[in-house]
Amino acid sequence: MADQHTNKVLEGLSDSQRQSLHEFSQVTNANLDLAVRVLASRQWNTQQAIQMYYEPGYADALQKTDGAQEAEKDVSEGLRRRGVEASGSGRDTQSNVRGAESSGHNAEGGSRRKPEDSASRRPQFAITPLLVWPFVLMLRLAMLAASTLLRILGIQRIASSGVPNQTTITNDFEHYFEAHYGLEHPPFFHGTLADARTAALRDQKYIVMVLWSKEHDDADVFGRALAHADVVACLTQPRFIVWAGDLTQLDAYAAASDSGATHFPSISVLGPRAASAGLPTRLELLARMRNGPQTANAMAQSLVSFVTRVVASRDSMTRAMQREQEERDAERQLRAQQNAAYEASLARDQERDREQREQSARAREQEVKAREQEIKAKEEQDAEERRRREEQAVDEQRTQWRWAKLAQIHKENATELASADAAKLSLRLENGRRIVHSFARDSTMQRVFDFVETRDVADEWATKGVTPYGSDLAQITAPAGYTHTYEFALVSQFPRVVFDDRRATLHSALSACGLWPSAVLIAEPLFEPED
């Protein structure tokens, strides 16, 4: 009968509802009808149904509602069947009375009627559902109020304390464990299972995963076994990470679903699994302890033996992985040292190359400067040489011009000496020498300037009787294109008169200042003499 009832219930469910029912039953161990009730009340949301199942009074309220609805259903079904049987059968009145009394008794007591009693029920007892209906309505209203109150209390509790994280859950679990089983217990990991997995992979450790709930039948025995001295000594070893999860919380429930655990409390051992390259990339489930009804001491011994056996079977691989990890670390460290040495050598070579480049650059710069200075000196030397040659050429032209002027003066001297109306000038040259000479009345001041300019070559001619251009003075001509510049001025001291108009006649120039026919003129240099 139970199998038929179970099959009948499962036939009315979809595949997703059957999966939710299976997961809910694994965690809560509730009976089939109650599990269906709780899941249906939470729209077949497994996690919400598990949380509501463990809410105080929720399951009892659902069972009471279930009983009242069953009684109402039985009464309605009985009345329907009695109406059909009364119209189709000719049974006596006494049998119908007994059937009605039996029907009334079943409706009030809430027990399920037997199929054979339906033939003896009477239709005059149809008043019974009307009597039961107010109680059913009140029960439903009470259930609705209780559900609403529980929801409000749950929301307020979450709003006041916040959604608990795994560290808070672990602390609560640890406080509960210490309060019921003592302070001696394995060191529980504070954090999520993902954090424990990360730590186990990083440090090459095993995870001992404990999944339990205080509502389970074996929770007390399991707790005392977990607090046993041998278990504490075994699980306190540094290579173990003990992670405990309460199945009423989502993290533990997800862990149970992932690991495939079906009986609780449950203890499993997870260890690192090596990938193809030897690096531990994830954890795998090594074994799960199968425990039946036993005492706390026996369970503790079984737990120690189970963990020791699992770890011993995996230690060889773990040690190999650790050796490989150490070798990889040593190789990585060696590579790091080699890279550091190479980088240091490269830095020294680069510094040496930089110094050489800078030295070469300085040498090139000095060479360029030296070449520039050499070129500059050569240019200055060439310029000086050109200036010297130009000055020499100018001096040669000036000298030739002076000789040509001296020849012209010698030709004109006979006329000046024969003239009776002549001016007698006392000339003081730039070198301090004084010369007295007579000039014709109509001579120009240019004639006086030329006389003073040719005194040096005149002295050389009077002494040597020969010129740089030959012995014939009359054959010397002025250089073509040469314009002579006089570097002196003729000045009269008393009165102070500068004779700078060389085109004026000597008579007009001297008469204008009252110096005719005799005057003293001084040749003053126009430029300061160079040191």
Short mmCIF file of C-alpha atoms in Angstrom, two decimals:
data_model
loop_
_atom_site.label_atom_id
_atom_site.label_comp_id
_atom_site.label_asym_id
_atom_site.label_seq_id
_atom_site.Cartn_x
_atom_site.Cartn_y
_atom_site.Cartn_z
CA MET A 1 0.00 0.00 0.00
CA ALA A 2 2.84 2.39 0.87
CA ASP A 3 4.54 1.73 -2.46
CA GLN A 4 1.27 2.32 -4.30
CA HIS A 5 0.76 5.60 -2.43
CA THR A 6 4.36 6.68 -3.20
CA ASN A 7 3.98 5.80 -6.87
CA LYS A 8 0.69 7.65 -7.03
CA VAL A 9 2.27 10.79 -5.53
CA LEU A 10 5.31 10.66 -7.81
CA GLU A 11 3.19 10.15 -10.92
CA GLY A 12 1.55 13.52 -10.34
CA LEU A 13 4.94 15.36 -10.24
CA SER A 14 7.10 16.69 -13.05
CA ASP A 15 10.76 15.76 -13.46
CA SER A 16 11.99 19.02 -11.86
CA GLN A 17 9.57 18.53 -8.94
CA ARG A 18 10.81 14.98 -8.43
CA GLN A 19 14.41 16.26 -8.38
CA SER A 20 13.50 18.92 -5.81
CA LEU A 21 11.66 16.29 -3.75
CA HIS A 22 14.73 14.03 -3.86
CA GLU A 23 17.10 16.79 -2.71
CA PHE A 24 14.71 17.93 0.03
CA SER A 25 14.31 14.37 1.37
CA GLN A 26 18.09 13.80 1.40
CA VAL A 27 18.66 16.84 3.61
CA THR A 28 15.61 16.69 5.94
CA ASN A 29 14.69 12.96 6.00
CA ALA A 30 11.02 14.08 6.05
CA ASN A 31 8.22 11.73 4.98
CA LEU A 32 6.89 11.91 1.44
CA ASP A 33 3.58 13.69 2.16
CA LEU A 34 5.16 16.32 4.40
CA ALA A 35 7.99 16.92 1.91
CA VAL A 36 5.48 17.47 -0.89
CA ARG A 37 3.49 19.81 1.38
CA VAL A 38 6.52 21.95 2.28
CA LEU A 39 7.82 22.12 -1.30
CA ALA A 40 4.39 23.02 -2.66
CA SER A 41 4.04 25.80 -0.07
CA ARG A 42 7.35 27.31 -1.30
CA GLN A 43 6.56 26.91 -5.05
CA TRP A 44 9.02 23.97 -5.23
CA ASN A 45 12.02 26.14 -4.33
CA THR A 46 14.31 23.65 -2.60
CA GLN A 47 16.43 26.08 -0.61
CA GLN A 48 13.46 28.08 0.68
CA ALA A 49 11.60 24.86 1.51
CA ILE A 50 14.57 23.57 3.56
CA GLN A 51 14.81 26.86 5.46
CA MET A 52 11.07 26.92 6.18
CA TYR A 53 11.12 23.25 7.20
CA TYR A 54 13.53 24.08 10.02
CA GLU A 55 11.55 27.13 11.12
CA PRO A 56 9.93 26.32 14.51
CA GLY A 57 6.29 25.13 14.17
CA TYR A 58 6.12 25.29 10.39
CA ALA A 59 6.11 21.52 9.76
CA ASP A 60 3.59 20.91 12.60
CA ALA A 61 1.26 23.54 11.21
CA LEU A 62 1.40 21.92 7.78
CA GLN A 63 0.64 18.49 9.29
CA LYS A 64 -2.39 19.86 11.15
CA THR A 65 -3.67 21.50 8.01
CA ASP A 66 -3.05 18.26 6.15
CA GLY A 67 -5.15 16.29 8.74
CA ALA A 68 -8.10 18.69 8.61
CA GLN A 69 -8.11 18.71 4.82
CA GLU A 70 -7.97 14.93 4.75
CA ALA A 71 -10.98 14.73 7.11
CA GLU A 72 -12.93 17.16 4.97
CA LYS A 73 -11.98 15.23 1.87
CA ASP A 74 -13.07 11.92 3.46
CA VAL A 75 -16.43 13.32 4.56
CA SER A 76 -17.12 14.81 1.13
CA GLU A 77 -16.15 11.59 -0.60
CA GLY A 78 -18.33 9.56 1.80
CA LEU A 79 -21.38 11.72 1.22
CA ARG A 80 -20.92 11.48 -2.50
CA ARG A 81 -20.68 7.74 -2.37
CA ARG A 82 -23.65 7.41 0.03
CA GLY A 83 -25.85 9.36 -2.32
CA VAL A 84 -24.94 7.07 -5.18
CA GLU A 85 -25.43 3.92 -3.10
CA ALA A 86 -28.78 5.06 -1.61
CA SER A 87 -30.28 5.70 -5.04
CA GLY A 88 -29.00 2.44 -6.54
CA SER A 89 -29.53 -0.12 -3.73
CA GLY A 90 -32.49 -1.49 -1.74
CA ARG A 91 -30.71 -2.08 1.56
CA ASP A 92 -32.62 -1.77 4.82
CA THR A 93 -32.77 1.30 6.98
CA GLN A 94 -30.86 -0.18 9.92
CA SER A 95 -27.83 -0.85 7.72
CA ASN A 96 -27.95 2.73 6.46
CA VAL A 97 -28.13 4.03 10.02
CA ARG A 98 -25.06 2.02 11.00
CA GLY A 99 -23.26 3.32 7.89
CA ALA A 100 -24.13 6.90 8.75
CA GLU A 101 -22.90 6.53 12.32
CA SER A 102 -19.71 4.97 11.08
CA SER A 103 -19.31 7.84 8.61
CA GLY A 104 -19.88 10.40 11.33
CA HIS A 105 -17.34 8.73 13.56
CA ASN A 106 -14.71 8.75 10.80
CA ALA A 107 -15.30 12.42 10.01
CA GLU A 108 -14.99 13.61 13.59
CA GLY A 109 -11.94 11.49 14.42
CA GLY A 110 -10.10 12.37 11.23
CA SER A 111 -9.34 8.67 10.49
CA ARG A 112 -9.48 7.33 6.97
CA ARG A 113 -12.67 5.24 6.30
CA LYS A 114 -12.64 1.71 4.88
CA PRO A 115 -14.09 1.03 1.44
CA GLU A 116 -16.57 -1.53 2.79
CA ASP A 117 -18.18 1.02 5.18
CA SER A 118 -19.53 3.10 2.30
CA ALA A 119 -22.37 0.70 1.71
CA SER A 120 -23.80 1.20 5.19
CA ARG A 121 -23.84 5.03 5.28
CA ARG A 122 -27.04 7.08 5.18
CA PRO A 123 -27.57 10.37 3.34
CA GLN A 124 -29.23 12.11 6.30
CA PHE A 125 -25.77 12.65 7.87
CA ALA A 126 -24.71 15.16 5.18
CA ILE A 127 -24.78 17.83 7.91
CA THR A 128 -21.34 16.68 9.13
CA PRO A 129 -19.26 18.65 6.58
CA LEU A 130 -21.13 21.76 7.60
CA LEU A 131 -20.12 21.14 11.20
CA VAL A 132 -16.47 20.51 10.30
CA TRP A 133 -16.15 23.38 7.84
CA PRO A 134 -15.91 26.24 10.42
CA PHE A 135 -13.07 24.46 12.22
CA VAL A 136 -11.23 23.90 8.96
CA LEU A 137 -11.66 27.57 8.03
CA MET A 138 -10.39 28.71 11.42
CA LEU A 139 -7.43 26.38 11.14
CA ARG A 140 -6.55 27.75 7.71
CA LEU A 141 -6.79 31.33 8.94
CA ALA A 142 -4.60 30.48 11.92
CA MET A 143 -2.09 28.81 9.60
CA LEU A 144 -2.05 31.87 7.29
CA ALA A 145 -1.50 34.20 10.24
CA ALA A 146 1.30 31.99 11.59
CA SER A 147 2.98 31.87 8.17
CA THR A 148 2.74 35.66 7.77
CA LEU A 149 4.14 36.16 11.28
CA LEU A 150 7.02 33.82 10.61
CA ARG A 151 7.85 35.67 7.40
CA ILE A 152 7.77 39.03 9.18
CA LEU A 153 9.97 37.74 11.99
CA GLY A 154 12.43 36.30 9.48
CA ILE A 155 12.63 39.57 7.53
CA GLN A 156 13.14 41.58 10.74
CA ARG A 157 15.83 39.20 11.90
CA ILE A 158 17.70 39.54 8.60
CA ALA A 159 17.24 43.33 8.64
CA SER A 160 18.58 43.63 12.18
CA SER A 161 21.49 41.22 11.99
CA GLY A 162 22.11 41.08 8.25
CA VAL A 163 22.65 38.01 6.14
CA PRO A 164 25.19 35.94 8.05
CA ASN A 165 28.46 35.21 6.33
CA GLN A 166 30.31 31.93 6.61
CA THR A 167 32.61 33.21 9.36
CA THR A 168 29.58 34.10 11.51
CA ILE A 169 28.01 30.72 10.75
CA THR A 170 31.23 28.95 11.75
CA ASN A 171 31.43 30.95 14.97
CA ASP A 172 27.83 30.05 15.82
CA PHE A 173 28.51 26.39 15.04
CA GLU A 174 31.67 26.46 17.16
CA HIS A 175 29.87 28.10 20.10
CA TYR A 176 27.07 25.54 19.88
CA PHE A 177 29.58 22.69 19.70
CA GLU A 178 31.56 23.98 22.71
CA ALA A 179 28.38 24.51 24.71
CA HIS A 180 27.18 20.91 24.16
CA TYR A 181 30.40 18.88 23.76
CA GLY A 182 33.16 20.84 25.46
CA LEU A 183 36.03 23.07 24.49
CA GLU A 184 38.15 20.26 23.09
CA HIS A 185 37.39 19.92 19.40
CA PRO A 186 39.20 20.04 16.05
CA PRO A 187 40.21 23.52 14.80
CA PHE A 188 37.29 24.53 12.55
CA PHE A 189 38.16 26.62 9.49
CA HIS A 190 36.63 30.11 9.55
CA GLY A 191 35.50 30.93 6.04
CA THR A 192 33.64 29.52 3.08
CA LEU A 193 34.34 26.16 1.51
CA ALA A 194 35.83 27.99 -1.47
CA ASP A 195 38.30 29.70 0.91
CA ALA A 196 39.19 26.35 2.43
CA ARG A 197 39.74 24.89 -1.06
CA THR A 198 42.04 27.76 -1.96
CA ALA A 199 44.06 27.31 1.24
CA ALA A 200 44.30 23.55 0.70
CA LEU A 201 45.58 23.97 -2.85
CA ARG A 202 48.06 26.62 -1.78
CA ASP A 203 49.46 24.70 1.20
CA GLN A 204 48.96 21.14 -0.13
CA LYS A 205 46.59 20.08 2.64
CA TYR A 206 43.57 17.83 3.03
CA ILE A 207 40.08 19.11 3.76
CA VAL A 208 38.00 17.12 6.26
CA MET A 209 34.46 18.28 5.41
CA VAL A 210 31.87 17.83 8.15
CA LEU A 211 28.20 18.21 7.15
CA TRP A 212 25.63 17.95 9.90
CA SER A 213 22.58 19.48 11.46
CA LYS A 214 21.53 19.32 15.09
CA GLU A 215 18.08 18.09 14.03
CA HIS A 216 19.45 14.78 12.71
CA ASP A 217 19.05 11.65 14.86
CA ASP A 218 22.79 10.86 15.02
CA ALA A 219 23.89 14.45 15.57
CA ASP A 220 24.54 14.01 19.29
CA VAL A 221 26.57 10.82 18.86
CA PHE A 222 28.48 12.38 15.97
CA GLY A 223 29.23 15.52 18.01
CA ARG A 224 30.57 13.50 20.96
CA ALA A 225 32.66 11.42 18.56
CA LEU A 226 34.05 14.59 16.94
CA ALA A 227 35.07 15.87 20.40
CA HIS A 228 36.85 12.60 21.24
CA ALA A 229 40.51 13.03 22.18
CA ASP A 230 41.76 10.68 19.45
CA VAL A 231 39.76 12.52 16.79
CA VAL A 232 40.97 15.90 18.05
CA ALA A 233 44.58 14.69 18.05
CA CYS A 234 44.19 13.30 14.52
CA LEU A 235 42.50 16.33 12.97
CA THR A 236 44.74 18.87 14.72
CA GLN A 237 47.65 17.86 12.50
CA PRO A 238 48.90 20.71 10.30
CA ARG A 239 48.07 18.85 7.09
CA PHE A 240 44.32 18.95 7.76
CA ILE A 241 41.78 21.74 7.29
CA VAL A 242 38.55 20.94 9.12
CA TRP A 243 35.55 22.67 7.54
CA ALA A 244 32.20 22.20 9.28
CA GLY A 245 28.93 23.21 7.65
CA ASP A 246 25.39 23.41 8.99
CA LEU A 247 22.98 21.91 6.47
CA THR A 248 20.44 24.60 7.23
CA GLN A 249 22.78 27.09 5.54
CA LEU A 250 23.19 27.45 1.80
CA ASP A 251 26.95 26.84 1.63
CA ALA A 252 26.72 23.52 3.43
CA TYR A 253 23.63 22.51 1.45
CA ALA A 254 25.45 23.28 -1.82
CA ALA A 255 28.46 21.29 -0.61
CA ALA A 256 26.22 18.33 0.17
CA SER A 257 24.63 18.50 -3.28
CA ASP A 258 28.01 18.75 -5.02
CA SER A 259 29.57 15.89 -3.06
CA GLY A 260 26.52 13.63 -3.45
CA ALA A 261 26.11 13.04 0.29
CA THR A 262 22.78 11.37 1.17
CA HIS A 263 23.18 10.39 4.85
CA PHE A 264 23.84 12.92 7.55
CA PRO A 265 25.79 13.72 9.60
CA SER A 266 28.49 13.11 7.00
CA ILE A 267 32.27 13.38 6.94
CA SER A 268 34.31 13.46 3.72
CA VAL A 269 37.99 13.91 2.86
CA LEU A 270 39.00 16.12 -0.05
CA GLY A 271 42.53 16.21 -1.40
CA PRO A 272 44.43 17.96 -4.21
CA ARG A 273 44.33 16.35 -7.58
CA ALA A 274 47.33 16.72 -9.90
CA ALA A 275 46.82 17.91 -13.43
CA SER A 276 48.74 16.71 -16.47
CA ALA A 277 51.64 19.07 -15.72
CA GLY A 278 51.85 17.95 -12.09
CA LEU A 279 50.44 21.15 -10.63
CA PRO A 280 47.50 20.75 -8.21
CA THR A 281 44.73 22.70 -9.86
CA ARG A 282 41.64 21.49 -7.99
CA LEU A 283 40.42 19.26 -5.17
CA GLU A 284 38.68 15.95 -5.57
CA LEU A 285 36.58 13.86 -3.20
CA LEU A 286 38.85 11.10 -1.94
CA ALA A 287 36.37 9.19 0.22
CA ARG A 288 33.21 9.58 2.31
CA MET A 289 32.76 7.83 5.63
CA ARG A 290 29.80 5.46 5.80
CA ASN A 291 28.67 5.32 9.40
CA GLY A 292 25.82 3.31 10.85
CA PRO A 293 24.27 3.31 14.31
CA GLN A 294 27.11 3.03 16.84
CA THR A 295 28.41 4.56 20.03
CA ALA A 296 30.44 7.75 20.19
CA ASN A 297 33.69 5.92 21.01
CA ALA A 298 33.20 3.43 18.19
CA MET A 299 32.39 6.25 15.78
CA ALA A 300 35.49 8.15 16.91
CA GLN A 301 37.71 5.13 16.29
CA SER A 302 36.07 4.58 12.90
CA LEU A 303 36.58 8.26 12.02
CA VAL A 304 40.29 8.18 12.97
CA SER A 305 40.80 4.93 11.07
CA PHE A 306 38.93 6.31 8.05
CA VAL A 307 40.93 9.55 7.86
CA THR A 308 44.24 7.77 8.48
CA ARG A 309 43.54 5.18 5.80
CA VAL A 310 42.48 7.74 3.20
CA VAL A 311 45.46 9.99 3.86
CA ALA A 312 47.90 7.07 3.85
CA SER A 313 46.66 5.98 0.43
CA ARG A 314 47.10 9.48 -0.93
CA ASP A 315 50.29 10.48 0.93
CA SER A 316 52.62 8.93 -1.63
CA MET A 317 51.08 10.98 -4.41
CA THR A 318 50.96 14.06 -2.20
CA ARG A 319 54.63 13.70 -1.28
CA ALA A 320 55.47 13.28 -4.95
CA MET A 321 53.49 16.42 -5.71
CA GLN A 322 55.25 18.25 -2.90
CA ARG A 323 58.64 17.12 -4.19
CA GLU A 324 57.71 18.27 -7.66
CA GLN A 325 56.55 21.55 -6.21
CA GLU A 326 59.81 21.94 -4.28
CA GLU A 327 61.78 21.12 -7.43
CA ARG A 328 59.77 23.64 -9.38
CA ASP A 329 60.31 26.22 -6.64
CA ALA A 330 64.05 25.50 -6.63
CA GLU A 331 64.16 25.71 -10.42
CA ARG A 332 62.15 28.91 -10.33
CA GLN A 333 64.49 30.33 -7.69
CA LEU A 334 67.53 29.29 -9.74
CA ARG A 335 66.04 30.91 -12.82
CA ALA A 336 65.33 34.02 -10.78
CA GLN A 337 68.94 34.12 -9.59
CA GLN A 338 70.24 33.56 -13.10
CA ASN A 339 67.95 36.25 -14.42
CA ALA A 340 69.12 38.61 -11.68
CA ALA A 341 72.78 37.86 -12.49
CA TYR A 342 72.12 38.30 -16.20
CA GLU A 343 70.30 41.57 -15.62
CA ALA A 344 73.14 42.80 -13.39
CA SER A 345 75.73 41.85 -16.03
CA LEU A 346 73.59 43.43 -18.72
CA ALA A 347 73.30 46.59 -16.63
CA ARG A 348 77.10 46.72 -16.20
CA ASP A 349 77.64 46.20 -19.93
CA GLN A 350 75.09 48.86 -20.72
CA GLU A 351 76.77 51.25 -18.26
CA ARG A 352 80.16 50.52 -19.81
CA ASP A 353 78.77 51.06 -23.29
CA ARG A 354 77.16 54.29 -22.14
CA GLU A 355 80.47 55.54 -20.70
CA GLN A 356 82.27 54.60 -23.90
CA ARG A 357 79.66 56.37 -25.98
CA GLU A 358 79.92 59.46 -23.79
CA GLN A 359 83.74 59.37 -23.99
CA SER A 360 83.60 58.97 -27.77
CA ALA A 361 81.11 61.81 -27.97
CA ARG A 362 83.37 64.04 -25.88
CA ALA A 363 86.36 63.12 -28.04
CA ARG A 364 84.41 63.90 -31.21
CA GLU A 365 83.23 67.17 -29.70
CA GLN A 366 86.79 68.13 -28.78
CA GLU A 367 87.97 67.13 -32.25
CA VAL A 368 85.25 69.23 -33.83
CA LYS A 369 86.15 72.18 -31.61
CA ALA A 370 89.83 71.78 -32.44
CA ARG A 371 89.03 71.59 -36.15
CA GLU A 372 86.80 74.65 -35.86
CA GLN A 373 89.55 76.53 -34.02
CA GLU A 374 92.07 75.46 -36.63
CA ILE A 375 89.77 76.58 -39.42
CA LYS A 376 89.12 79.84 -37.62
CA ALA A 377 92.83 80.43 -37.08
CA LYS A 378 93.51 79.61 -40.73
CA GLU A 379 90.77 82.01 -41.80
CA GLU A 380 92.17 84.73 -39.54
CA GLN A 381 95.64 84.05 -40.88
CA ASP A 382 94.40 84.21 -44.45
CA ALA A 383 92.50 87.38 -43.69
CA GLU A 384 95.58 88.89 -42.10
CA GLU A 385 97.63 87.84 -45.07
CA ARG A 386 95.12 89.37 -47.45
CA ARG A 387 95.01 92.54 -45.36
CA ARG A 388 98.78 92.66 -45.30
CA ARG A 389 99.01 92.14 -49.05
CA GLU A 390 96.32 94.75 -49.59
CA GLU A 391 98.15 97.18 -47.35
CA GLN A 392 101.39 96.36 -49.11
CA ALA A 393 99.74 96.93 -52.45
CA VAL A 394 98.28 100.20 -51.20
CA ASP A 395 101.69 101.20 -49.84
CA GLU A 396 103.30 100.36 -53.18
CA GLN A 397 100.67 102.41 -55.02
CA ARG A 398 101.10 105.27 -52.55
CA THR A 399 104.85 105.12 -52.95
CA GLN A 400 104.56 105.09 -56.75
CA TRP A 401 102.07 107.97 -56.58
CA ARG A 402 104.47 109.93 -54.38
CA TRP A 403 107.35 109.38 -56.84
CA ALA A 404 105.08 110.43 -59.68
CA LYS A 405 104.09 113.58 -57.77
CA LEU A 406 107.75 114.28 -56.99
CA ALA A 407 108.53 114.15 -60.73
CA GLN A 408 105.68 116.57 -61.38
CA ILE A 409 106.90 118.92 -58.63
CA HIS A 410 110.46 118.95 -60.11
CA LYS A 411 109.01 120.04 -63.45
CA GLU A 412 107.07 122.89 -61.84
CA ASN A 413 109.88 124.10 -59.58
CA ALA A 414 111.58 126.15 -62.36
CA THR A 415 108.45 128.21 -62.94
CA GLU A 416 107.88 128.82 -59.22
CA LEU A 417 111.45 129.96 -58.69
CA ALA A 418 111.30 132.37 -61.67
CA SER A 419 108.12 134.05 -60.47
CA ALA A 420 108.64 137.38 -58.71
CA ASP A 421 105.26 137.35 -57.03
CA ALA A 422 105.57 134.22 -54.86
CA ALA A 423 104.56 133.25 -51.36
CA LYS A 424 107.11 132.11 -48.90
CA LEU A 425 105.80 129.33 -46.62
CA SER A 426 107.43 127.84 -43.58
CA LEU A 427 106.16 124.25 -43.33
CA ARG A 428 106.52 122.05 -40.23
CA LEU A 429 106.08 118.38 -41.06
CA GLU A 430 104.57 115.64 -38.89
CA ASN A 431 108.01 114.43 -37.82
CA GLY A 432 108.87 117.98 -36.56
CA ARG A 433 111.09 118.87 -39.51
CA ARG A 434 110.79 122.48 -40.77
CA ILE A 435 111.09 123.37 -44.48
CA VAL A 436 110.90 126.84 -46.08
CA HIS A 437 109.76 126.88 -49.69
CA SER A 438 108.40 129.47 -52.16
CA PHE A 439 105.24 128.81 -54.12
CA ALA A 440 103.86 130.77 -57.09
CA ARG A 441 100.97 133.19 -56.55
CA ASP A 442 98.57 131.18 -58.64
CA SER A 443 99.53 127.81 -57.11
CA THR A 444 96.68 125.91 -55.43
CA MET A 445 96.58 124.52 -51.97
CA GLN A 446 96.72 121.08 -53.67
CA ARG A 447 100.26 122.00 -54.74
CA VAL A 448 101.24 122.62 -51.10
CA PHE A 449 99.64 119.32 -49.94
CA ASP A 450 101.53 117.40 -52.65
CA PHE A 451 104.81 119.10 -51.65
CA VAL A 452 104.39 118.04 -48.02
CA GLU A 453 103.31 114.47 -49.02
CA THR A 454 106.46 113.89 -51.18
CA ARG A 455 109.10 114.97 -48.67
CA ASP A 456 110.12 111.42 -47.76
CA VAL A 457 110.76 110.28 -51.34
CA ALA A 458 112.37 113.68 -52.12
CA ASP A 459 114.93 113.09 -49.39
CA GLU A 460 115.60 109.56 -50.75
CA TRP A 461 116.06 110.99 -54.30
CA ALA A 462 118.38 113.71 -53.04
CA THR A 463 120.44 111.14 -51.17
CA LYS A 464 120.54 108.16 -53.58
CA GLY A 465 119.66 109.77 -56.92
CA VAL A 466 117.75 106.62 -57.85
CA THR A 467 114.13 105.47 -57.50
CA PRO A 468 112.64 101.96 -56.92
CA TYR A 469 111.42 102.20 -60.53
CA GLY A 470 114.69 103.24 -62.14
CA SER A 471 117.03 106.17 -62.36
CA ASP A 472 114.81 108.27 -64.66
CA LEU A 473 112.46 110.16 -62.39
CA ALA A 474 110.55 111.74 -65.27
CA GLN A 475 109.39 108.32 -66.53
CA ILE A 476 107.44 107.48 -63.33
CA THR A 477 103.68 107.75 -63.68
CA ALA A 478 100.89 107.53 -61.13
CA PRO A 479 99.25 104.04 -60.75
CA ALA A 480 96.03 103.62 -62.67
CA GLY A 481 92.84 103.70 -60.61
CA TYR A 482 94.55 104.85 -57.45
CA THR A 483 92.98 107.64 -55.40
CA HIS A 484 95.32 109.13 -52.85
CA THR A 485 94.07 109.97 -49.37
CA TYR A 486 95.88 112.67 -47.41
CA GLU A 487 96.27 111.79 -43.77
CA PHE A 488 97.11 115.29 -42.58
CA ALA A 489 95.74 118.83 -42.65
CA LEU A 490 97.57 122.18 -43.07
CA VAL A 491 96.84 124.51 -40.18
CA SER A 492 97.87 128.05 -39.27
CA GLN A 493 98.23 128.61 -35.54
CA PHE A 494 97.97 132.44 -35.45
CA PRO A 495 95.25 132.92 -36.37
CA ARG A 496 93.87 129.39 -36.14
CA VAL A 497 92.90 128.44 -39.67
CA VAL A 498 92.48 125.01 -41.22
CA PHE A 499 93.11 124.98 -44.94
CA ASP A 500 90.99 122.11 -46.15
CA ASP A 501 89.94 123.48 -49.57
CA ARG A 502 92.70 122.16 -51.80
CA ARG A 503 91.18 123.70 -54.97
CA ALA A 504 91.60 127.30 -53.71
CA THR A 505 94.64 129.32 -54.91
CA LEU A 506 97.37 130.01 -52.48
CA HIS A 507 96.91 133.77 -52.76
CA SER A 508 93.18 133.71 -52.04
CA ALA A 509 93.54 131.24 -49.17
CA LEU A 510 96.29 133.21 -47.41
CA SER A 511 94.83 136.65 -48.15
CA ALA A 512 91.51 135.64 -46.62
CA CYS A 513 93.19 135.29 -43.23
CA GLY A 514 95.81 138.08 -43.66
CA LEU A 515 98.80 135.75 -44.11
CA TRP A 516 99.93 136.69 -47.59
CA PRO A 517 102.71 136.61 -48.75
CA SER A 518 104.35 134.61 -45.98
CA ALA A 519 102.88 132.16 -43.51
CA VAL A 520 103.76 129.36 -41.16
CA LEU A 521 101.74 126.20 -41.79
CA ILE A 522 101.76 123.04 -39.70
CA ALA A 523 100.95 119.53 -41.03
CA GLU A 524 98.65 118.01 -38.37
CA PRO A 525 97.75 114.31 -38.69
CA LEU A 526 94.08 113.53 -39.13
CA PHE A 527 94.30 110.18 -37.20
CA GLU A 528 95.97 109.27 -33.97
CA PRO A 529 99.15 107.34 -34.61
CA GLU A 530 98.95 103.59 -33.77
CA ASP A 531 101.10 102.30 -30.96
#
